[in-house]
C-alpha cells in the first residue's frame, strides 16, 4: 500500500446536477450555445446548402409542453456523426475546436440533467445518411448502468439537425417563469439574432427590441461612445451611452463574452463604482446609463456561464477606467433634465395633437362614427366572453396583486384582429381578468417600444379596474364615475421602471 489514494468519481454524482445554481434561461442558453457553436464551426458548409434568401440561416426552436412536462430544443445546425455524439455525451471532455462557445464539455449534460431525469439527443450530420438517437437516463446511470442505449435510422444525406428532448422534468416553464425566461433569452442572444440566428419559443420569434433612444447633445450627436481599455494585458472593448428616457430594467452594462450576453438587460451589470453605492441603487444613473462591455476569452467564466469571474483586481481596474473615461456621461445621466416630471415638451405636444387630429378627422373615422350602430349588450357580452375563454386556457402573462385583489393580465397573440382591443372580466371574486389583443390593428400599428406598451397597458388596466370598482360597489357605471375613478389612478406616482 503506497502513500496515494485514488480519486474516484462515481456515476451517482450526476444526480447532483439538478442542484446546480442555474436559472432557466441560463440552462437553455447552454443548449442554444451548442447549436450556435455547431453553426459557427461549419458556417461555410452550411452556407453552401442554405437558401440565399435565409437572412437567419440558423434556426433554434424551443418548445415546452406544460401538460406532458416535456421540453424540446431543435436546430438545423451541422449535426453530429456518431464519434462526435459519443464525445458530446462524455462528461467534462472539452471539444477540440476553440471556435464557438464550447468550453468545458459540460453544458449539454449539466443543463439537460438540471431540467429533467430523462433526455435524448437525436442528430444527423450534413452529408451522412445516418440519424442517431442516444438516451440518457439519470437514475439508470446513477445506479451503475453507464452504457447509453442508442438507435440508428437511415435518413437523407441532405438532412442536418440536432434535437434534444427532456422529460421527467424538475423545472416547469410557465407563467412568470416563462415570461422572464423569454425576456432574458431575447437579451442574451441579441447579437446572434441581429446577424444569423432565428430563435423561437414555439412559433414566437424571440427578437430583442433594438431601438435605443440616446440623449442628444446640443449639436445633435448622440451621447454614445466606444472604448477600449487594457486590463492587465487583456483588451476590454465596447460602448457606453446615455438614454433619453430610461428605466432600471433597460439601463446597465451588458457583459459580453464569446459573442453572447453573459449578463444583460433586464438585470445588467451596474458596478457600484459607476452607478452608485450598491447595484440596487435606484437613481437617475441606474435608469439612464447603458452600454455593452465585451470581454476577451482570457476572462474566465463561471461553470453555469452566468457571470464573469474577475481575478485579482481586474474588476476594480476596469470600473475605475470606465468611470474616469465616461465621467461626463455619468454626470449627464444623473442630471434632472428639462421636462423630467414636468410633462412632454411643447413641440411634442403640438406634433401629437396634429397626428391625433389626422386620425379623428379622417373619412374612415367619420364613417364609423356616423354609420356604425351601437352594438347590442348581449351580443357584445357574448363576444367578450369568447375572448376571455380563449385567453384563460393559458397561464396569465402576469398577475398583479393589489391588496386582496388580483389582476390577471393576458397578452394574447392568438385572437382575431376583429376581436376587441381589450376585454375585462370579473367572474371571480376579487379577480380582474384583463385580456389584451396583440392582433388588434392598434397594437400592431402604434406600439413600438417599452414606453408605448407601458402607457397602453396602464390605460387598459385603469379602465378595467375602474369598471370593477363600480360593479363591486353597486355603483351606476356612468361616464363621469368612470372618469373620476380613472383620474385618481392616473395621479399615482410611478417610477421609470
Short mmCIF file of C-alpha atoms in Angstrom, two decimals:
data_model
loop_
_atom_site.label_atom_id
_atom_site.label_comp_id
_atom_site.label_asym_id
_atom_site.label_seq_id
_atom_site.Cartn_x
_atom_site.Cartn_y
_atom_site.Cartn_z
CA UNK A 1 0.00 0.00 0.00
CA UNK A 2 1.59 3.27 -1.16
CA UNK A 3 1.16 6.85 0.01
CA UNK A 4 -1.53 7.68 -2.52
CA UNK A 5 -5.31 7.39 -2.57
CA UNK A 6 -7.03 7.02 -5.92
CA UNK A 7 -9.73 9.61 -6.55
CA UNK A 8 -12.89 8.03 -7.91
CA UNK A 9 -15.89 9.95 -9.21
CA UNK A 10 -18.93 7.72 -9.08
CA UNK A 11 -21.70 7.88 -11.69
CA UNK A 12 -24.19 8.73 -8.95
CA UNK A 13 -22.67 12.23 -8.88
CA UNK A 14 -24.82 13.18 -11.86
CA UNK A 15 -27.82 13.25 -9.51
CA UNK A 16 -26.33 16.45 -8.11
CA UNK A 17 -26.62 18.27 -11.46
CA UNK A 18 -30.25 19.12 -10.69
CA UNK A 19 -28.98 21.11 -7.71
CA UNK A 20 -26.71 23.36 -9.77
CA UNK A 21 -27.38 27.07 -9.46
CA UNK A 22 -28.87 27.52 -12.92
CA UNK A 23 -31.69 29.83 -13.80
CA UNK A 24 -33.95 28.58 -16.59
CA UNK A 25 -32.63 30.94 -19.23
CA UNK A 26 -29.01 30.09 -18.45
CA UNK A 27 -29.70 26.35 -18.67
CA UNK A 28 -31.47 26.84 -22.01
CA UNK A 29 -28.59 29.04 -23.14
CA UNK A 30 -26.22 26.07 -22.75
CA UNK A 31 -28.27 24.13 -25.31
CA UNK A 32 -28.63 27.13 -27.64
CA UNK A 33 -24.88 27.80 -27.38
CA UNK A 34 -24.21 24.26 -28.64
CA UNK A 35 -26.36 24.96 -31.70
CA UNK A 36 -24.64 28.29 -32.32
CA UNK A 37 -21.19 26.71 -31.95
CA UNK A 38 -22.04 23.97 -34.44
CA UNK A 39 -23.22 26.62 -36.88
CA UNK A 40 -20.15 28.83 -36.45
CA UNK A 41 -17.68 25.94 -36.83
CA UNK A 42 -19.36 24.71 -40.03
CA UNK A 43 -20.64 28.04 -41.33
CA UNK A 44 -19.19 27.70 -44.83
CA UNK A 45 -20.53 24.18 -45.38
CA UNK A 46 -23.98 25.18 -44.13
CA UNK A 47 -23.97 28.33 -46.27
CA UNK A 48 -23.39 26.17 -49.35
CA UNK A 49 -26.72 24.35 -48.81
CA UNK A 50 -28.75 27.22 -47.34
CA UNK A 51 -31.21 29.27 -49.33
CA UNK A 52 -29.76 32.66 -50.35
CA UNK A 53 -32.98 34.20 -49.02
CA UNK A 54 -32.33 32.93 -45.48
CA UNK A 55 -31.45 36.10 -43.55
CA UNK A 56 -31.14 33.93 -40.44
CA UNK A 57 -29.83 30.56 -41.63
CA UNK A 58 -29.59 29.05 -38.14
CA UNK A 59 -32.97 28.19 -36.63
CA UNK A 60 -33.30 27.10 -32.99
CA UNK A 61 -36.75 26.26 -31.64
CA UNK A 62 -37.70 25.83 -28.01
CA UNK A 63 -40.96 24.02 -27.24
CA UNK A 64 -42.28 23.39 -23.73
CA UNK A 65 -45.33 21.16 -23.22
CA UNK A 66 -46.80 22.08 -19.85
CA UNK A 67 -49.35 19.25 -19.98
CA UNK A 68 -46.84 16.45 -20.54
CA UNK A 69 -43.99 18.30 -18.81
CA UNK A 70 -41.53 17.95 -21.68
CA UNK A 71 -39.02 20.29 -23.28
CA UNK A 72 -37.67 20.08 -26.82
CA UNK A 73 -34.80 22.06 -28.36
CA UNK A 74 -34.22 21.65 -32.10
CA UNK A 75 -31.75 23.20 -34.52
CA UNK A 76 -30.74 22.98 -38.16
CA UNK A 77 -27.01 23.36 -37.49
CA UNK A 78 -24.43 20.86 -38.78
CA UNK A 79 -25.50 17.90 -36.64
CA UNK A 80 -23.15 15.16 -35.41
CA UNK A 81 -21.65 11.93 -36.64
CA UNK A 82 -21.51 9.02 -34.20
CA UNK A 83 -17.98 9.79 -32.96
CA UNK A 84 -18.93 13.41 -32.30
CA UNK A 85 -22.08 12.31 -30.49
CA UNK A 86 -20.02 9.96 -28.30
CA UNK A 87 -17.70 12.86 -27.47
CA UNK A 88 -20.66 15.14 -26.68
CA UNK A 89 -22.01 12.56 -24.24
CA UNK A 90 -18.68 12.32 -22.41
CA UNK A 91 -18.70 14.39 -19.23
CA UNK A 92 -16.03 17.10 -18.90
CA UNK A 93 -14.35 16.38 -22.23
CA UNK A 94 -13.59 19.79 -23.75
CA UNK A 95 -14.06 19.97 -27.52
CA UNK A 96 -11.07 20.03 -29.82
CA UNK A 97 -12.11 23.28 -31.54
CA UNK A 98 -11.96 26.64 -29.79
CA UNK A 99 -14.38 28.15 -32.32
CA UNK A 100 -17.81 28.96 -30.98
CA UNK A 101 -18.84 28.65 -27.35
CA UNK A 102 -17.79 25.14 -26.44
CA UNK A 103 -15.60 25.41 -23.38
CA UNK A 104 -15.92 22.89 -20.55
CA UNK A 105 -17.51 19.86 -22.20
CA UNK A 106 -20.26 20.01 -19.58
CA UNK A 107 -23.10 22.24 -20.75
CA UNK A 108 -25.34 19.70 -22.52
CA UNK A 109 -25.12 17.22 -19.66
CA UNK A 110 -25.49 19.63 -16.76
CA UNK A 111 -28.27 21.71 -18.34
CA UNK A 112 -30.32 18.72 -19.53
CA UNK A 113 -29.96 16.92 -16.19
CA UNK A 114 -30.90 20.13 -14.36
CA UNK A 115 -34.15 20.23 -16.31
CA UNK A 116 -35.06 16.53 -16.14
CA UNK A 117 -34.03 12.97 -15.31
CA UNK A 118 -34.59 11.54 -18.80
CA UNK A 119 -33.39 13.04 -22.04
CA UNK A 120 -32.43 12.05 -25.55
CA UNK A 121 -30.29 13.52 -28.31
CA UNK A 122 -31.28 12.82 -31.92
CA UNK A 123 -28.90 14.04 -34.60
CA UNK A 124 -27.68 13.62 -38.15
CA UNK A 125 -24.79 15.41 -39.83
CA UNK A 126 -24.94 17.07 -43.23
CA UNK A 127 -23.69 14.51 -45.75
CA UNK A 128 -24.39 11.50 -43.55
CA UNK A 129 -27.18 9.00 -44.21
CA UNK A 130 -27.44 8.00 -40.54
CA UNK A 131 -29.53 9.51 -37.75
CA UNK A 132 -28.54 8.58 -34.20
CA UNK A 133 -30.63 8.78 -31.04
CA UNK A 134 -28.97 8.29 -27.66
CA UNK A 135 -30.84 8.10 -24.35
CA UNK A 136 -29.53 9.50 -21.05
CA UNK A 137 -31.43 8.17 -18.00
CA UNK A 138 -30.07 9.87 -14.88
CA UNK A 139 -31.33 7.28 -12.40
CA UNK A 140 -30.16 4.33 -14.50
CA UNK A 141 -26.70 5.84 -14.87
CA UNK A 142 -26.52 6.76 -11.19
CA UNK A 143 -27.28 3.12 -10.33
CA UNK A 144 -24.31 1.98 -12.40
CA UNK A 145 -25.71 1.40 -15.91
CA UNK A 146 -23.29 3.67 -17.76
CA UNK A 147 -23.71 2.25 -21.28
CA UNK A 148 -26.09 4.62 -23.05
CA UNK A 149 -28.58 2.95 -25.41
CA UNK A 150 -28.77 4.34 -28.94
CA UNK A 151 -30.60 3.65 -32.19
CA UNK A 152 -29.69 4.26 -35.82
CA UNK A 153 -32.04 5.26 -38.63
CA UNK A 154 -31.47 5.83 -42.35
CA UNK A 155 -32.05 9.45 -43.44
CA UNK A 156 -31.35 11.71 -46.41
CA UNK A 157 -27.79 12.97 -46.78
CA UNK A 158 -29.23 16.48 -47.13
CA UNK A 159 -30.58 16.37 -43.58
CA UNK A 160 -28.75 18.15 -40.76
CA UNK A 161 -30.17 18.75 -37.29
CA UNK A 162 -29.98 18.03 -33.58
CA UNK A 163 -32.98 17.51 -31.31
CA UNK A 164 -32.79 17.41 -27.51
CA UNK A 165 -35.90 16.03 -25.78
CA UNK A 166 -36.17 16.27 -22.00
CA UNK A 167 -38.80 14.61 -19.79
CA UNK A 168 -39.32 13.63 -16.13
CA UNK A 169 -38.66 17.31 -15.52
CA UNK A 170 -37.71 19.03 -12.27
CA UNK A 171 -38.38 22.51 -13.66
CA UNK A 172 -41.55 23.96 -15.19
CA UNK A 173 -41.57 26.96 -17.54
CA UNK A 174 -44.99 28.57 -17.13
CA UNK A 175 -46.48 31.87 -16.00
CA UNK A 176 -43.94 34.36 -14.73
CA UNK A 177 -41.09 31.89 -15.22
CA UNK A 178 -41.95 31.64 -18.93
CA UNK A 179 -42.19 35.42 -19.35
CA UNK A 180 -38.89 36.00 -17.54
CA UNK A 181 -37.16 33.22 -19.45
CA UNK A 182 -38.22 34.60 -22.82
CA UNK A 183 -37.20 38.18 -21.92
CA UNK A 184 -33.77 37.03 -20.78
CA UNK A 185 -33.17 34.84 -23.84
CA UNK A 186 -34.11 37.73 -26.12
CA UNK A 187 -31.47 39.82 -24.39
CA UNK A 188 -28.80 37.12 -24.12
CA UNK A 189 -28.82 36.17 -27.82
CA UNK A 190 -29.48 39.61 -29.32
CA UNK A 191 -26.06 39.76 -31.01
CA UNK A 192 -26.76 36.44 -32.73
CA UNK A 193 -30.34 37.31 -33.73
CA UNK A 194 -29.07 40.52 -35.31
CA UNK A 195 -26.84 38.51 -37.64
CA UNK A 196 -27.71 34.85 -38.24
CA UNK A 197 -29.94 33.27 -35.58
CA UNK A 198 -33.69 32.77 -35.74
CA UNK A 199 -34.59 31.90 -32.14
CA UNK A 200 -38.15 30.75 -31.48
CA UNK A 201 -40.32 29.89 -28.49
CA UNK A 202 -42.92 27.75 -30.22
CA UNK A 203 -43.92 29.94 -33.15
CA UNK A 204 -42.92 33.22 -31.45
CA UNK A 205 -39.64 34.63 -32.71
CA UNK A 206 -37.53 35.99 -29.89
CA UNK A 207 -36.14 39.24 -31.22
CA UNK A 208 -34.73 41.91 -28.94
CA UNK A 209 -36.02 45.48 -29.01
CA UNK A 210 -33.03 47.26 -30.57
CA UNK A 211 -34.46 50.78 -30.55
CA UNK A 212 -32.25 52.77 -28.16
CA UNK A 213 -33.27 56.43 -27.77
CA UNK A 214 -29.98 58.11 -26.89
CA UNK A 215 -29.84 61.57 -25.38
CA UNK A 216 -28.71 64.13 -27.95
CA UNK A 217 -26.05 66.77 -27.38
CA UNK A 218 -26.58 70.40 -28.44
CA UNK A 219 -25.05 69.63 -31.85
CA UNK A 220 -27.48 66.74 -32.38
CA UNK A 221 -24.93 63.98 -31.87
CA UNK A 222 -25.96 61.09 -29.58
CA UNK A 223 -24.40 60.51 -26.18
CA UNK A 224 -22.79 57.23 -27.20
CA UNK A 225 -19.08 56.47 -27.43
CA UNK A 226 -16.98 53.37 -27.93
CA UNK A 227 -14.00 52.43 -25.78
CA UNK A 228 -11.01 50.11 -25.48
CA UNK A 229 -9.40 49.56 -22.10
CA UNK A 230 -6.35 47.49 -21.17
CA UNK A 231 -6.91 45.38 -18.05
CA UNK A 232 -3.73 43.58 -17.04
CA UNK A 233 -2.79 42.92 -20.66
CA UNK A 234 -6.33 41.97 -21.73
CA UNK A 235 -8.29 44.31 -24.03
CA UNK A 236 -11.85 45.05 -22.97
CA UNK A 237 -13.92 46.93 -25.56
CA UNK A 238 -17.48 48.15 -26.02
CA UNK A 239 -19.60 51.27 -25.86
CA UNK A 240 -21.48 53.37 -23.31
CA UNK A 241 -24.32 55.83 -23.87
CA UNK A 242 -26.97 57.89 -22.08
CA UNK A 243 -30.65 57.15 -22.64
CA UNK A 244 -33.04 60.00 -23.41
CA UNK A 245 -35.66 58.28 -21.26
CA UNK A 246 -34.71 55.13 -19.46
CA UNK A 247 -35.68 52.71 -16.74
CA UNK A 248 -33.84 50.37 -14.42
CA UNK A 249 -34.73 47.30 -16.49
CA UNK A 250 -33.29 48.68 -19.75
CA UNK A 251 -30.21 50.50 -18.41
CA UNK A 252 -26.94 48.95 -17.24
CA UNK A 253 -23.90 47.42 -18.91
CA UNK A 254 -24.37 44.16 -20.77
CA UNK A 255 -21.41 41.82 -20.24
CA UNK A 256 -20.49 40.03 -23.48
CA UNK A 257 -18.12 37.09 -23.94
CA UNK A 258 -17.68 34.83 -26.97
CA UNK A 259 -20.40 36.79 -28.75
CA UNK A 260 -23.10 36.03 -26.17
CA UNK A 261 -24.54 38.23 -23.43
CA UNK A 262 -23.39 36.79 -20.10
CA UNK A 263 -25.31 39.27 -18.04
CA UNK A 264 -27.64 41.78 -19.63
CA UNK A 265 -30.97 43.54 -19.50
CA UNK A 266 -33.24 43.33 -17.57
CA UNK A 267 -30.57 42.54 -14.94
CA UNK A 268 -27.49 44.16 -16.47
CA UNK A 269 -24.23 44.83 -14.67
CA UNK A 270 -24.28 48.09 -12.68
CA UNK A 271 -20.98 48.32 -10.82
CA UNK A 272 -21.21 50.46 -7.69
CA UNK A 273 -18.16 52.49 -8.73
CA UNK A 274 -20.20 53.94 -11.60
CA UNK A 275 -23.88 53.53 -10.74
CA UNK A 276 -23.99 54.19 -7.03
CA UNK A 277 -23.33 52.68 -3.62
CA UNK A 278 -24.99 49.36 -4.49
CA UNK A 279 -26.12 47.66 -7.70
CA UNK A 280 -29.68 48.04 -6.45
CA UNK A 281 -29.39 51.83 -6.29
CA UNK A 282 -32.47 53.45 -7.83
CA UNK A 283 -31.07 56.74 -9.10
CA UNK A 284 -31.07 58.50 -12.44
CA UNK A 285 -27.75 56.98 -13.44
CA UNK A 286 -29.08 53.46 -12.84
CA UNK A 287 -32.00 54.30 -15.14
CA UNK A 288 -30.14 56.04 -17.98
CA UNK A 289 -26.57 54.83 -18.38
CA UNK A 290 -26.42 51.93 -20.85
CA UNK A 291 -23.74 50.04 -22.72
CA UNK A 292 -22.02 46.82 -23.75
CA UNK A 293 -18.72 45.55 -22.34
CA UNK A 294 -17.04 42.85 -24.45
CA UNK A 295 -14.62 40.63 -22.56
CA UNK A 296 -11.94 38.56 -24.31
CA UNK A 297 -11.71 34.79 -23.68
CA UNK A 298 -8.89 35.38 -21.18
CA UNK A 299 -11.50 36.44 -18.65
CA UNK A 300 -12.78 33.19 -17.10
CA UNK A 301 -16.47 32.49 -16.77
CA UNK A 302 -18.48 30.59 -14.18
CA UNK A 303 -19.40 26.94 -14.68
CA UNK A 304 -23.01 27.86 -15.47
CA UNK A 305 -21.82 30.73 -17.74
CA UNK A 306 -23.84 33.33 -15.86
CA UNK A 307 -21.07 35.66 -14.68
CA UNK A 308 -17.54 36.82 -15.44
CA UNK A 309 -15.09 35.58 -12.82
CA UNK A 310 -12.88 38.59 -12.24
CA UNK A 311 -9.44 37.74 -10.89
CA UNK A 312 -7.20 39.76 -8.60
CA UNK A 313 -8.13 43.45 -9.02
CA UNK A 314 -9.30 43.22 -12.68
CA UNK A 315 -12.82 44.40 -11.89
CA UNK A 316 -11.60 47.40 -9.90
CA UNK A 317 -9.19 48.40 -12.69
CA UNK A 318 -11.93 48.15 -15.32
CA UNK A 319 -14.59 50.01 -13.32
CA UNK A 320 -12.18 52.80 -12.37
CA UNK A 321 -11.11 53.21 -16.01
CA UNK A 322 -14.71 53.29 -17.26
CA UNK A 323 -15.71 55.74 -14.55
CA UNK A 324 -12.88 58.06 -15.48
CA UNK A 325 -13.39 57.85 -19.25
CA UNK A 326 -17.15 58.32 -19.05
CA UNK A 327 -17.31 60.77 -16.16
CA UNK A 328 -19.17 63.29 -18.33
CA UNK A 329 -21.74 60.63 -19.28
CA UNK A 330 -22.30 59.61 -15.67
CA UNK A 331 -22.84 63.26 -14.73
CA UNK A 332 -25.19 63.80 -17.66
CA UNK A 333 -27.21 60.68 -16.84
CA UNK A 334 -27.61 61.85 -13.24
CA UNK A 335 -28.93 65.29 -14.11
CA UNK A 336 -32.64 66.11 -13.87
CA UNK A 337 -33.37 67.46 -17.33
CA UNK A 338 -35.96 69.93 -18.50
CA UNK A 339 -39.17 68.02 -18.99
CA UNK A 340 -38.37 65.34 -16.35
CA UNK A 341 -41.56 65.04 -14.34
CA UNK A 342 -42.92 68.18 -15.99
CA UNK A 343 -44.67 66.59 -18.94
CA UNK A 344 -43.59 66.43 -22.59
CA UNK A 345 -42.05 69.40 -24.42
CA UNK A 346 -44.32 71.80 -26.35
CA UNK A 347 -43.02 70.62 -29.73
CA UNK A 348 -44.00 67.04 -28.90
CA UNK A 349 -47.44 68.19 -27.76
CA UNK A 350 -48.06 70.02 -30.99
CA UNK A 351 -46.96 67.11 -33.15
CA UNK A 352 -49.08 64.66 -31.18
CA UNK A 353 -52.18 66.86 -31.40
CA UNK A 354 -51.74 67.15 -35.17
CA UNK A 355 -51.34 63.39 -35.59
CA UNK A 356 -54.36 62.65 -33.39
CA UNK A 357 -56.38 65.17 -35.39
CA UNK A 358 -55.46 63.42 -38.64
CA UNK A 359 -56.94 60.20 -37.28
CA UNK A 360 -60.23 61.52 -35.88
CA UNK A 361 -60.94 63.78 -38.86
CA UNK A 362 -60.26 61.07 -41.43
CA UNK A 363 -63.04 59.77 -43.65
CA UNK A 364 -62.74 56.27 -42.18
CA UNK A 365 -63.25 57.61 -38.68
CA UNK A 366 -66.27 59.67 -39.75
CA UNK A 367 -67.88 56.61 -41.39
CA UNK A 368 -67.52 54.63 -38.16
CA UNK A 369 -68.80 57.49 -36.00
CA UNK A 370 -71.88 58.15 -38.08
CA UNK A 371 -72.59 54.74 -39.58
CA UNK A 372 -71.60 52.11 -37.02
CA UNK A 373 -74.60 51.03 -34.96
CA UNK A 374 -74.21 50.77 -31.21
CA UNK A 375 -73.87 47.01 -30.61
CA UNK A 376 -76.45 45.16 -28.55
CA UNK A 377 -75.27 44.49 -24.99
CA UNK A 378 -75.95 40.73 -25.23
CA UNK A 379 -74.02 40.43 -28.48
CA UNK A 380 -71.09 42.35 -27.01
CA UNK A 381 -71.02 40.27 -23.83
CA UNK A 382 -71.11 37.03 -25.83
CA UNK A 383 -68.18 38.14 -27.98
CA UNK A 384 -66.22 39.31 -24.97
CA UNK A 385 -66.79 36.02 -23.17
CA UNK A 386 -65.33 34.18 -26.17
CA UNK A 387 -62.15 36.27 -25.84
CA UNK A 388 -61.92 35.56 -22.10
CA UNK A 389 -62.49 31.83 -22.62
CA UNK A 390 -59.71 31.64 -25.20
CA UNK A 391 -57.27 33.62 -23.06
CA UNK A 392 -57.85 31.72 -19.82
CA UNK A 393 -56.90 28.43 -21.46
CA UNK A 394 -53.35 29.70 -20.92
CA UNK A 395 -51.38 30.86 -17.91
CA UNK A 396 -51.60 34.64 -17.42
CA UNK A 397 -48.67 36.69 -18.68
CA UNK A 398 -48.55 38.45 -15.32
CA UNK A 399 -50.54 38.51 -12.10
CA UNK A 400 -50.62 41.86 -10.28
CA UNK A 401 -51.53 41.73 -6.60
CA UNK A 402 -53.36 44.83 -5.32
CA UNK A 403 -54.11 44.20 -1.66
CA UNK A 404 -56.75 41.46 -1.63
CA UNK A 405 -57.41 41.90 -5.34
CA UNK A 406 -55.58 40.29 -8.23
CA UNK A 407 -55.30 41.41 -11.85
CA UNK A 408 -54.62 38.53 -14.22
CA UNK A 409 -53.08 40.01 -17.36
CA UNK A 410 -53.20 38.04 -20.60
CA UNK A 411 -51.27 39.34 -23.62
CA UNK A 412 -52.88 37.25 -26.35
CA UNK A 413 -51.37 36.71 -29.80
CA UNK A 414 -53.92 34.07 -30.88
CA UNK A 415 -57.03 36.25 -31.07
CA UNK A 416 -58.59 37.68 -34.20
CA UNK A 417 -57.78 41.22 -35.37
CA UNK A 418 -61.55 41.74 -35.23
CA UNK A 419 -61.74 40.91 -31.51
CA UNK A 420 -61.80 43.89 -29.07
CA UNK A 421 -58.55 45.61 -28.26
CA UNK A 422 -59.06 44.60 -24.64
CA UNK A 423 -61.65 42.74 -22.59
CA UNK A 424 -62.16 42.79 -18.82
CA UNK A 425 -63.96 40.06 -16.91
CA UNK A 426 -64.89 39.99 -13.24
CA UNK A 427 -66.38 36.50 -12.83
CA UNK A 428 -64.06 35.53 -9.97
CA UNK A 429 -64.31 37.26 -6.61
CA UNK A 430 -61.60 39.88 -6.14
CA UNK A 431 -60.08 38.94 -9.52
CA UNK A 432 -59.90 41.15 -12.60
CA UNK A 433 -59.20 39.27 -15.81
CA UNK A 434 -57.59 41.68 -18.30
CA UNK A 435 -57.11 40.36 -21.85
CA UNK A 436 -55.08 42.43 -24.31
CA UNK A 437 -55.44 41.57 -28.01
CA UNK A 438 -51.97 41.68 -29.61
CA UNK A 439 -53.50 41.01 -33.04
CA UNK A 440 -55.53 44.23 -32.94
CA UNK A 441 -54.56 46.81 -35.57
CA UNK A 442 -53.83 49.44 -32.92
CA UNK A 443 -51.32 47.20 -31.10
CA UNK A 444 -49.52 46.27 -34.31
CA UNK A 445 -49.55 49.76 -35.81
CA UNK A 446 -48.89 52.15 -32.92
CA UNK A 447 -46.89 50.27 -30.25
CA UNK A 448 -43.17 50.17 -30.92
CA UNK A 449 -41.25 50.14 -27.65
CA UNK A 450 -41.45 49.68 -23.89
CA UNK A 451 -42.89 53.14 -23.23
CA UNK A 452 -45.66 52.71 -25.81
CA UNK A 453 -46.73 49.36 -24.37
CA UNK A 454 -46.43 50.66 -20.80
CA UNK A 455 -48.84 53.56 -21.39
CA UNK A 456 -51.24 51.36 -23.36
CA UNK A 457 -51.34 48.69 -20.63
CA UNK A 458 -51.87 51.28 -17.91
CA UNK A 459 -54.76 52.82 -19.83
CA UNK A 460 -56.46 49.44 -20.33
CA UNK A 461 -55.79 48.45 -16.71
CA UNK A 462 -57.15 51.72 -15.31
CA UNK A 463 -60.36 51.33 -17.33
CA UNK A 464 -60.83 47.72 -16.23
CA UNK A 465 -60.12 48.39 -12.57
CA UNK A 466 -62.40 51.46 -12.52
CA UNK A 467 -65.21 49.36 -14.01
CA UNK A 468 -64.50 46.60 -11.46
CA UNK A 469 -64.72 49.11 -8.61
CA UNK A 470 -68.08 50.41 -9.85
CA UNK A 471 -69.57 46.92 -10.29
CA UNK A 472 -68.42 45.63 -6.92
CA UNK A 473 -69.73 48.72 -5.13
CA UNK A 474 -73.05 48.54 -6.95
CA UNK A 475 -72.45 51.99 -8.43
CA UNK A 476 -74.02 53.04 -11.72
CA UNK A 477 -71.32 52.99 -14.35
CA UNK A 478 -71.78 56.49 -15.72
CA UNK A 479 -69.05 58.08 -17.85
CA UNK A 480 -68.41 60.68 -15.14
CA UNK A 481 -68.00 57.99 -12.45
CA UNK A 482 -65.54 56.04 -14.57
CA UNK A 483 -63.56 59.17 -15.41
CA UNK A 484 -63.40 60.19 -11.73
CA UNK A 485 -62.02 56.84 -10.61
CA UNK A 486 -59.58 56.67 -13.52
CA UNK A 487 -58.40 60.20 -12.73
CA UNK A 488 -57.42 59.08 -9.23
CA UNK A 489 -55.47 56.15 -10.66
CA UNK A 490 -53.65 58.42 -13.10
CA UNK A 491 -52.37 60.56 -10.25
CA UNK A 492 -50.43 57.65 -8.74
CA UNK A 493 -46.69 58.38 -8.99
CA UNK A 494 -44.90 55.60 -10.86
CA UNK A 495 -41.10 55.34 -11.18
CA UNK A 496 -39.35 54.94 -14.52
CA UNK A 497 -39.00 51.19 -14.15
#
